[in-house]
Coordinates of C-alpha atoms and ligand atoms in Angstrom, one line a residue:
X276 CA 143.2 163.2 181.5
X277 CA 145.8 160.6 182.4
X278 CA 144.6 157.0 181.9
X279 CA 144.6 156.2 185.6
X280 CA 142.4 159.2 186.5
X281 CA 140.0 158.2 183.7
X282 CA 140.1 154.7 185.0
X283 CA 139.3 155.8 188.5
X284 CA 136.3 157.7 187.2
X285 CA 135.4 154.8 185.1
X286 CA 135.7 152.4 188.0
X287 CA 133.7 154.6 190.2
X288 CA 131.1 155.2 187.5
X289 CA 131.2 151.5 186.7
X290 CA 130.5 150.5 190.2
X291 CA 127.6 152.8 190.3
X292 CA 126.4 151.8 186.8
X293 CA 126.5 148.1 187.7
X294 CA 125.0 148.7 191.0
X295 CA 128.1 147.8 193.0
X296 CA 128.4 149.5 196.3
X297 CA 131.7 151.3 196.6
X298 CA 133.6 151.0 199.7
X299 CA 132.9 154.7 200.5
X300 CA 129.2 154.0 200.2
X301 CA 129.3 150.9 202.3
X302 CA 131.3 152.4 205.1
X303 CA 131.2 149.5 207.4
X304 CA 131.4 146.4 205.3
X305 CA 133.8 146.2 202.3
X306 CA 132.1 145.8 198.9
X307 CA 132.2 142.3 197.6
X308 CA 131.4 143.5 194.1
X309 CA 134.2 143.9 191.6
X310 CA 134.3 146.8 189.2
X311 CA 132.9 145.1 186.2
X312 CA 133.7 148.0 183.9
X313 CA 137.3 148.1 185.3
X314 CA 137.7 144.4 184.4
X315 CA 136.2 144.9 181.0
X316 CA 138.6 147.8 180.3
X317 CA 141.5 145.8 181.5
X318 CA 140.7 143.0 179.1
X319 CA 141.1 145.5 176.2
X320 CA 144.6 146.6 177.2
X321 CA 147.7 145.5 175.5
X322 CA 150.4 144.3 177.9
X323 CA 152.8 142.9 175.3
X324 CA 156.3 143.8 176.4
X325 CA 159.1 145.2 174.3
X326 CA 161.1 146.5 177.3
X327 CA 164.6 145.1 177.5
X328 CA 166.2 144.1 180.7
X329 CA 165.4 142.6 184.1
X330 CA 162.9 144.3 186.4
X331 CA 165.8 145.6 188.5
X332 CA 167.7 146.9 185.5
X333 CA 164.6 148.8 184.3
X334 CA 164.1 150.2 187.8
X335 CA 167.8 151.1 188.2
X336 CA 167.6 153.1 184.9
X337 CA 165.1 155.4 186.7
X338 CA 167.1 155.5 189.9
X339 CA 164.7 153.0 191.6
X340 CA 165.2 149.5 192.9
X341 CA 163.1 146.3 192.3
X342 CA 163.2 143.2 194.4
X343 CA 161.2 140.4 195.9
X344 CA 160.6 138.6 199.1
X345 CA 162.1 135.1 199.4
X346 CA 161.8 132.0 201.6
X347 CA 165.1 130.4 202.5
X348 CA 163.9 126.8 201.8
X349 CA 163.0 127.9 198.2
X350 CA 166.3 129.6 197.7
X351 CA 168.1 126.5 199.0
X352 CA 166.3 123.8 197.2
X353 CA 164.7 125.4 194.1
X354 CA 167.7 126.3 191.8
X355 CA 165.5 127.4 188.9
X356 CA 163.6 129.7 191.2
X357 CA 166.7 131.1 192.9
X358 CA 168.2 131.8 189.4
X359 CA 165.1 133.8 188.5
X360 CA 165.5 135.8 191.8
X361 CA 169.1 136.7 190.9
X362 CA 168.1 137.6 187.4
X363 CA 165.1 139.8 188.1
X364 CA 166.0 141.4 191.5
X365 CA 168.5 143.8 192.9
X366 CA 167.1 143.4 196.5
X367 CA 165.7 140.5 198.4
X368 CA 163.7 140.5 201.7
X369 CA 163.3 137.3 203.7
X370 CA 159.6 136.6 204.5
X371 CA 160.4 134.8 207.8
X372 CA 163.9 134.3 208.8
X373 CA 164.4 137.7 210.5
X374 CA 161.2 137.5 212.5
X375 CA 161.2 136.6 216.2
X376 CA 159.8 133.1 215.7
X377 CA 162.7 132.1 213.4
X378 CA 165.4 133.9 215.4
X379 CA 164.4 133.1 219.0
X380 CA 164.0 129.4 219.9
X381 CA 164.0 130.4 223.5
X382 CA 164.5 133.5 225.8
X383 CA 168.2 132.7 226.1
X384 CA 169.0 131.7 222.6
X385 CA 169.3 133.2 219.1
X386 CA 169.3 131.1 215.9
X387 CA 170.7 133.1 213.0
X388 CA 171.2 130.1 210.7
X389 CA 168.4 130.9 208.2
X390 CA 169.1 134.6 208.3
X391 CA 172.8 134.1 207.7
X392 CA 172.1 131.8 204.8
X393 CA 169.8 134.4 203.2
X394 CA 172.4 137.1 203.7
X395 CA 175.1 134.9 202.2
X396 CA 172.9 134.2 199.2
X397 CA 172.3 137.9 198.7
X398 CA 175.9 138.8 199.2
X399 CA 177.2 136.0 196.8
X400 CA 174.8 137.2 194.1
X401 CA 175.4 140.9 194.6
X402 CA 171.9 141.5 195.9
X403 CA 171.0 144.0 198.6
X404 CA 169.0 142.6 201.5
X405 CA 166.1 144.3 203.4
X406 CA 165.5 143.4 207.0
X407 CA 161.9 142.4 208.0
X408 CA 161.0 142.9 210.8
X409 CA 162.4 143.7 214.2
X410 CA 159.1 144.5 216.0
X411 CA 155.8 143.0 215.1
X412 CA 152.8 141.9 217.1
X413 CA 152.6 138.6 215.1
X414 CA 154.9 135.6 214.6
X415 CA 156.2 135.7 218.2
X416 CA 157.4 132.5 219.7
X417 CA 155.2 131.1 222.5
X418 CA 157.8 131.9 225.2
X419 CA 157.3 135.6 224.6
X420 CA 153.6 135.5 225.5
X421 CA 154.4 133.0 228.3
X422 CA 157.3 134.9 230.0
X423 CA 157.4 138.6 229.0
X424 CA 156.0 140.8 231.8
X425 CA 156.2 144.3 233.0
X426 CA 159.5 143.6 234.8
X427 CA 161.4 141.9 232.0
X428 CA 159.8 143.4 228.8
X429 CA 162.3 146.2 228.4
X430 CA 165.3 144.0 228.8
X431 CA 164.0 141.4 226.4
X432 CA 162.9 144.0 223.8
X433 CA 166.2 146.0 223.9
X434 CA 168.3 142.8 223.8
X435 CA 166.5 141.5 220.7
X436 CA 166.6 144.6 218.6
X437 CA 170.2 145.4 219.6
X438 CA 171.5 141.8 219.0
X439 CA 169.8 141.4 215.6
X440 CA 170.6 144.9 214.3
X441 CA 174.2 144.6 215.4
X442 CA 174.6 141.1 213.9
X443 CA 173.7 142.5 210.5
X444 CA 175.1 146.0 210.9
X445 CA 176.3 147.4 207.6
X446 CA 174.6 144.4 205.7
X447 CA 171.0 145.6 205.6
X448 CA 169.7 148.1 202.9
X449 CA 166.7 149.0 205.0
X450 CA 165.1 147.6 208.2
X451 CA 161.4 147.3 208.8
X452 CA 162.0 148.4 212.3
X453 CA 158.3 148.3 213.4
X454 CA 155.6 146.6 211.4
X455 CA 151.8 147.2 211.5
X456 CA 151.6 149.1 214.7
X457 CA 148.7 151.2 213.5
X458 CA 145.1 150.1 213.2
X459 CA 141.8 152.0 212.6
X460 CA 139.1 151.2 215.1
X461 CA 135.8 152.9 214.4
X462 CA 135.5 155.9 216.5
X463 CA 138.7 155.5 218.4
X464 CA 141.1 158.4 218.5
X465 CA 143.9 156.0 219.6
X466 CA 145.3 154.5 216.5
X467 CA 147.9 152.2 218.1
X468 CA 147.2 148.5 217.7
X469 CA 147.0 146.4 220.9
X470 CA 150.1 144.3 221.3
X471 CA 152.3 142.8 223.9
X472 CA 154.8 145.6 223.3
X473 CA 152.3 148.4 223.6
X474 CA 150.9 146.7 226.7
X475 CA 154.2 146.2 228.5
X476 CA 156.2 149.2 227.3
X477 CA 153.6 151.9 226.3
X478 CA 153.4 153.9 223.1
X479 CA 157.1 154.8 223.3
X480 CA 158.0 151.3 222.2
X481 CA 157.9 152.5 218.6
X482 CA 160.4 155.4 218.9
X483 CA 162.6 153.2 221.2
X484 CA 162.9 150.6 218.5
X485 CA 164.1 153.2 216.0
X486 CA 166.7 154.6 218.4
X487 CA 168.0 151.1 219.4
X488 CA 168.3 150.1 215.7
X489 CA 170.1 153.3 214.7
X490 CA 172.5 152.9 217.7
X491 CA 173.2 149.3 216.3
X492 CA 173.4 150.1 212.6
X493 CA 174.4 153.5 211.4
X494 CA 173.8 152.7 207.7
X495 CA 170.5 151.0 207.2
X496 CA 167.4 153.0 206.2
X497 CA 165.0 152.8 209.1
X498 CA 161.5 152.1 208.0
X499 CA 158.0 152.1 209.6
X500 CA 156.1 149.4 207.6
X501 CA 152.3 149.0 207.4
X502 CA 149.4 147.9 205.3
X503 CA 145.9 149.2 204.3
X504 CA 146.9 152.5 202.8
X505 CA 146.3 151.8 199.1
X506 CA 142.7 151.8 198.2
X507 CA 139.7 154.1 198.2
X508 CA 137.2 154.2 201.0
X509 CA 136.6 155.3 204.6
X510 CA 138.8 152.7 206.4
X511 CA 141.7 153.4 204.0
X512 CA 141.3 157.1 204.5
X513 CA 141.4 156.7 208.3
X514 CA 144.4 154.4 208.1
X515 CA 146.3 156.9 206.0
X516 CA 145.4 159.6 208.5
X517 CA 146.5 157.5 211.4
X518 CA 149.8 156.5 209.8
X519 CA 150.5 160.2 209.0
X520 CA 149.8 161.1 212.6
X521 CA 152.3 158.5 213.8
X522 CA 155.0 159.6 211.3
X523 CA 154.5 163.3 212.3
X524 CA 154.7 162.3 216.0
X525 CA 157.9 160.2 215.5
X526 CA 159.6 163.1 213.6
X527 CA 158.5 165.6 216.2
X528 CA 160.1 163.4 218.9
X529 CA 163.3 163.1 217.0
X530 CA 163.0 159.4 216.2
X531 CA 165.6 158.4 213.5
X532 CA 163.0 157.3 211.0
X533 CA 164.0 157.5 207.3
X534 CA 161.1 155.9 205.4
X535 CA 157.6 154.6 205.3
X536 CA 157.1 151.1 204.0
X537 CA 153.7 150.8 202.2
X538 CA 153.1 147.1 201.9
X539 CA 150.9 147.3 198.8
X540 CA 148.9 144.1 199.3
X541 CA 146.3 145.2 196.7
X542 CA 143.0 143.6 197.4
X543 CA 140.4 141.9 195.2
X544 CA 137.6 143.2 197.4
X545 CA 138.6 146.9 197.6
X546 CA 139.5 147.1 193.9
X547 CA 138.7 150.8 193.8
X548 CA 141.5 153.3 193.9
X549 CA 141.3 157.0 194.6
X550 CA 144.6 158.1 193.1
X551 CA 144.2 161.7 193.9
X552 CA 143.9 160.8 197.6
X553 CA 146.8 158.3 197.4
X554 CA 149.0 160.9 195.7
X555 CA 148.2 163.4 198.3
X556 CA 149.0 161.0 201.1
X557 CA 152.4 160.2 199.5
X558 CA 153.1 163.9 199.1
X559 CA 152.2 164.5 202.8
X560 CA 154.6 161.8 203.9
X561 CA 157.3 163.2 201.7
X562 CA 156.7 166.7 203.2
X563 CA 157.8 165.2 206.5
X564 CA 161.2 164.5 205.0
X565 CA 160.4 160.7 204.9
X566 CA 161.1 158.5 201.9
X567 CA 158.7 155.8 200.7
X568 CA 159.2 152.1 199.8
X569 CA 156.5 149.8 198.4
X570 CA 157.5 146.8 200.4
X571 CA 155.1 143.8 199.8
X572 CA 153.4 144.4 196.5
X573 CA 151.0 141.8 195.2
X574 CA 147.5 141.6 193.8
X575 CA 144.9 139.2 195.2
X576 CA 142.9 137.7 192.4
X577 CA 140.7 135.4 194.5
X578 CA 137.5 136.9 193.4
X579 CA 138.4 137.7 189.8
X580 CA 136.9 135.5 187.1
X581 CA 138.3 132.0 186.7
X582 CA 139.8 132.4 183.2
X583 CA 143.5 132.8 183.9
X584 CA 144.1 134.8 180.8
X585 CA 141.5 137.3 181.8
X586 CA 142.6 137.3 185.4
X587 CA 146.2 138.0 184.3
X588 CA 145.0 141.1 182.3
X589 CA 143.1 142.6 185.3
X590 CA 145.9 141.9 187.7
X591 CA 148.3 143.5 185.2
X592 CA 146.1 146.5 185.0
X593 CA 146.0 146.9 188.7
X594 CA 149.8 146.7 189.0
X595 CA 150.2 149.3 186.2
X596 CA 147.6 151.8 187.5
X597 CA 148.8 151.6 191.1
X598 CA 152.5 151.9 190.2
X599 CA 151.8 154.7 187.7
X600 CA 150.4 156.6 190.6
X601 CA 152.9 155.8 193.3
X602 CA 156.0 156.1 191.1
X603 CA 155.0 159.7 190.2
X604 CA 156.0 160.6 193.8
X605 CA 159.7 161.4 193.8
X606 CA 160.0 160.2 197.5
X607 CA 159.3 156.6 196.4
X608 CA 162.7 155.0 196.1
X609 CA 161.8 151.4 195.1
X610 CA 159.6 148.4 195.4
X611 CA 159.6 144.8 196.3
X612 CA 156.9 142.4 195.4
X613 CA 155.9 139.9 198.1
X614 CA 157.1 137.0 196.1
X615 CA 158.4 136.7 192.5
X616 CA 156.6 133.6 191.3
X617 CA 153.1 132.2 191.9
X618 CA 155.0 129.1 192.9
X619 CA 155.6 130.7 196.3
X620 CA 153.0 133.2 197.4
X621 CA 151.4 133.5 200.9
X622 CA 148.1 134.1 199.1
X623 CA 147.8 130.5 198.1
X624 CA 147.2 129.6 201.7
X625 CA 145.8 132.8 203.1
X626 CA 143.5 134.0 200.2
X627 CA 142.8 130.9 198.1
X628 CA 140.2 130.9 195.4
X629 CA 136.8 129.3 196.2
X630 CA 136.9 127.5 192.9
X631 CA 140.2 125.9 193.9
X632 CA 142.1 127.3 190.9
X633 CA 145.7 128.4 191.7
X634 CA 146.0 132.1 192.5
X635 CA 148.0 134.1 190.0
X636 CA 149.2 137.3 191.9
X637 CA 152.9 137.7 190.9
X638 CA 155.2 138.7 188.0
X639 CA 156.1 135.1 187.1
X640 CA 153.8 132.1 186.9
X641 CA 154.3 128.9 188.9
X642 CA 156.5 127.6 186.0
X643 CA 158.7 130.7 186.3
X644 CA 157.4 132.1 183.0
X645 CA 156.9 135.9 182.8
X646 CA 153.2 137.0 183.0
X647 CA 151.4 140.2 182.0
X648 CA 151.9 141.4 185.5
X649 CA 155.6 141.4 184.9
X650 CA 155.1 143.4 181.7
X651 CA 152.9 145.8 183.6
X652 CA 155.4 146.4 186.3
X653 CA 158.2 146.8 183.7
X654 CA 156.1 149.4 181.8
X655 CA 155.3 151.3 185.0
X656 CA 159.0 151.4 186.0
X657 CA 160.0 152.4 182.4
X658 CA 157.4 155.2 182.4
X659 CA 158.3 156.4 185.9
X660 CA 160.0 159.8 186.2
X661 CA 163.8 159.5 186.8
X662 CA 165.1 160.1 190.3
Ligands
G3I63 O1 158.7 126.9 208.2 C1 157.6 126.2 208.8 C2 157.5 124.8 208.5 O2 158.7 124.1 209.0 C3 156.3 124.2 209.1 O3 156.1 122.8 208.6 C4 155.0 125.0 208.6 C5 153.8 124.4 209.3 O4 152.7 125.3 209.0 O5 155.2 126.4 209.0 C6 156.3 127.0 208.4 O6 156.5 128.3 208.8 C7 155.5 129.2 208.1 C8 156.3 130.4 207.6 O7 155.4 131.3 207.0 C9 157.3 129.9 206.5 O8 156.6 129.5 205.4 C10 154.5 129.7 209.2 O9 153.7 128.6 209.6 C11 153.7 130.8 208.6 O10 152.9 131.4 209.6 C12 154.6 131.9 208.0 O11 153.7 132.8 207.3 C13 154.3 134.1 207.0 C14 153.6 135.2 207.7 O12 154.0 136.5 207.3 C15 153.8 135.1 209.2 O13 155.2 135.3 209.5 C16 154.1 134.2 205.4 O14 154.9 133.3 204.7 C17 154.5 135.6 205.0 O15 154.2 135.9 203.7 C18 153.7 136.7 205.9 O16 154.2 137.9 205.5 C19 153.5 139.0 206.1 C20 154.6 140.1 206.4 O17 155.5 139.6 207.3 C21 153.9 141.3 207.0 N1 152.8 141.8 206.1 C22 151.8 140.8 205.8 C23 152.5 139.6 205.2 C24 151.4 138.6 204.7 O18 150.8 138.1 205.9

């Protein structure tokens, strides 16, 4: 039995053995317990690294890509960091500068300055750039909520998507055209998340976005991007089911969708995986003729034990087990971590540790030194089947 399947059983058994409620058992509230046996097993693993090359070079040797999200101020001001980005990555994706709040200071204006800087950085360093994201319910400037109504919504929506996609036409590897449009509400058959776009434009806002983007950029891969599809448990099962429904519906309607973006924000709380269910989901997506990208990979360590060396081992184990599963699926074409270094991670602000210790979710530490997580990602890429 492959390690990961054994580990899954171990973690399920472990949770039972140590009295932890698994997510499946506690259908409504996520388990706050951590799989103790999983952690103990991870501490016994050897993550020493004898794999030559940058993460992108290792990925490329298997026909995959590796990259990271970036923030333009860090690229501008932190030369040591930007050098590491250029060394390790083949792709970058801006965390903020292609979102509405960065691009749209007002209803009548566009500000492409940060996006243009990031593209120039990528182009100058022979990096590909992902686009994130043309349509999201979050990070909208105040004027959108204050002025968009049933009469002007279509014009504002069409104008934004077309103007941004045309500006970067031919320069974007893949666009997260729509982000996080699916949610699972207990008992509801309607899986579309409430948003200003759904409210003003109806469910067709999603396929409209794909058509508008394709009309503006004939090259970019067009991606539907979402979270909550990685772990075991009832709400993850329902999210995977709902996303598959959306993808099937979009394909049936002839929407020009090329790929699913699985964000991959692996959570401390839902540590359990069910790799057989995850593999089946990836296979079902692939059966629709849709490729898969892992778009925002990181591992929250907020509730893991304080000792950084032990935390690093468990985080590395999670990266290796998850990637060993997803990279087995031929439809997966590459991955980007949501950050390269612990120096710049959204988790510091959004999922801080209660003990106040710095979080350690990413391949490089805050001093830009490689961590066991980097070795684990390298090993999973090296062991992946070639595309
Ligand atoms: O740039 C301003 C700065 O000038 C100002 O002083 C500061 C005040 O708080 O805000 C700064 O902007 C912040 C921006 O990140 C740049 O760092 C925003 O407040 C903050 O809300 C924004 O958070 C980003 C968030 O998306 C919302 O856009 C995170 O960095 C980013 O990691 C996060 O990424 C999302 C993906 O887009 C979708 N999937 C989930 C993921 C994590 O939430």
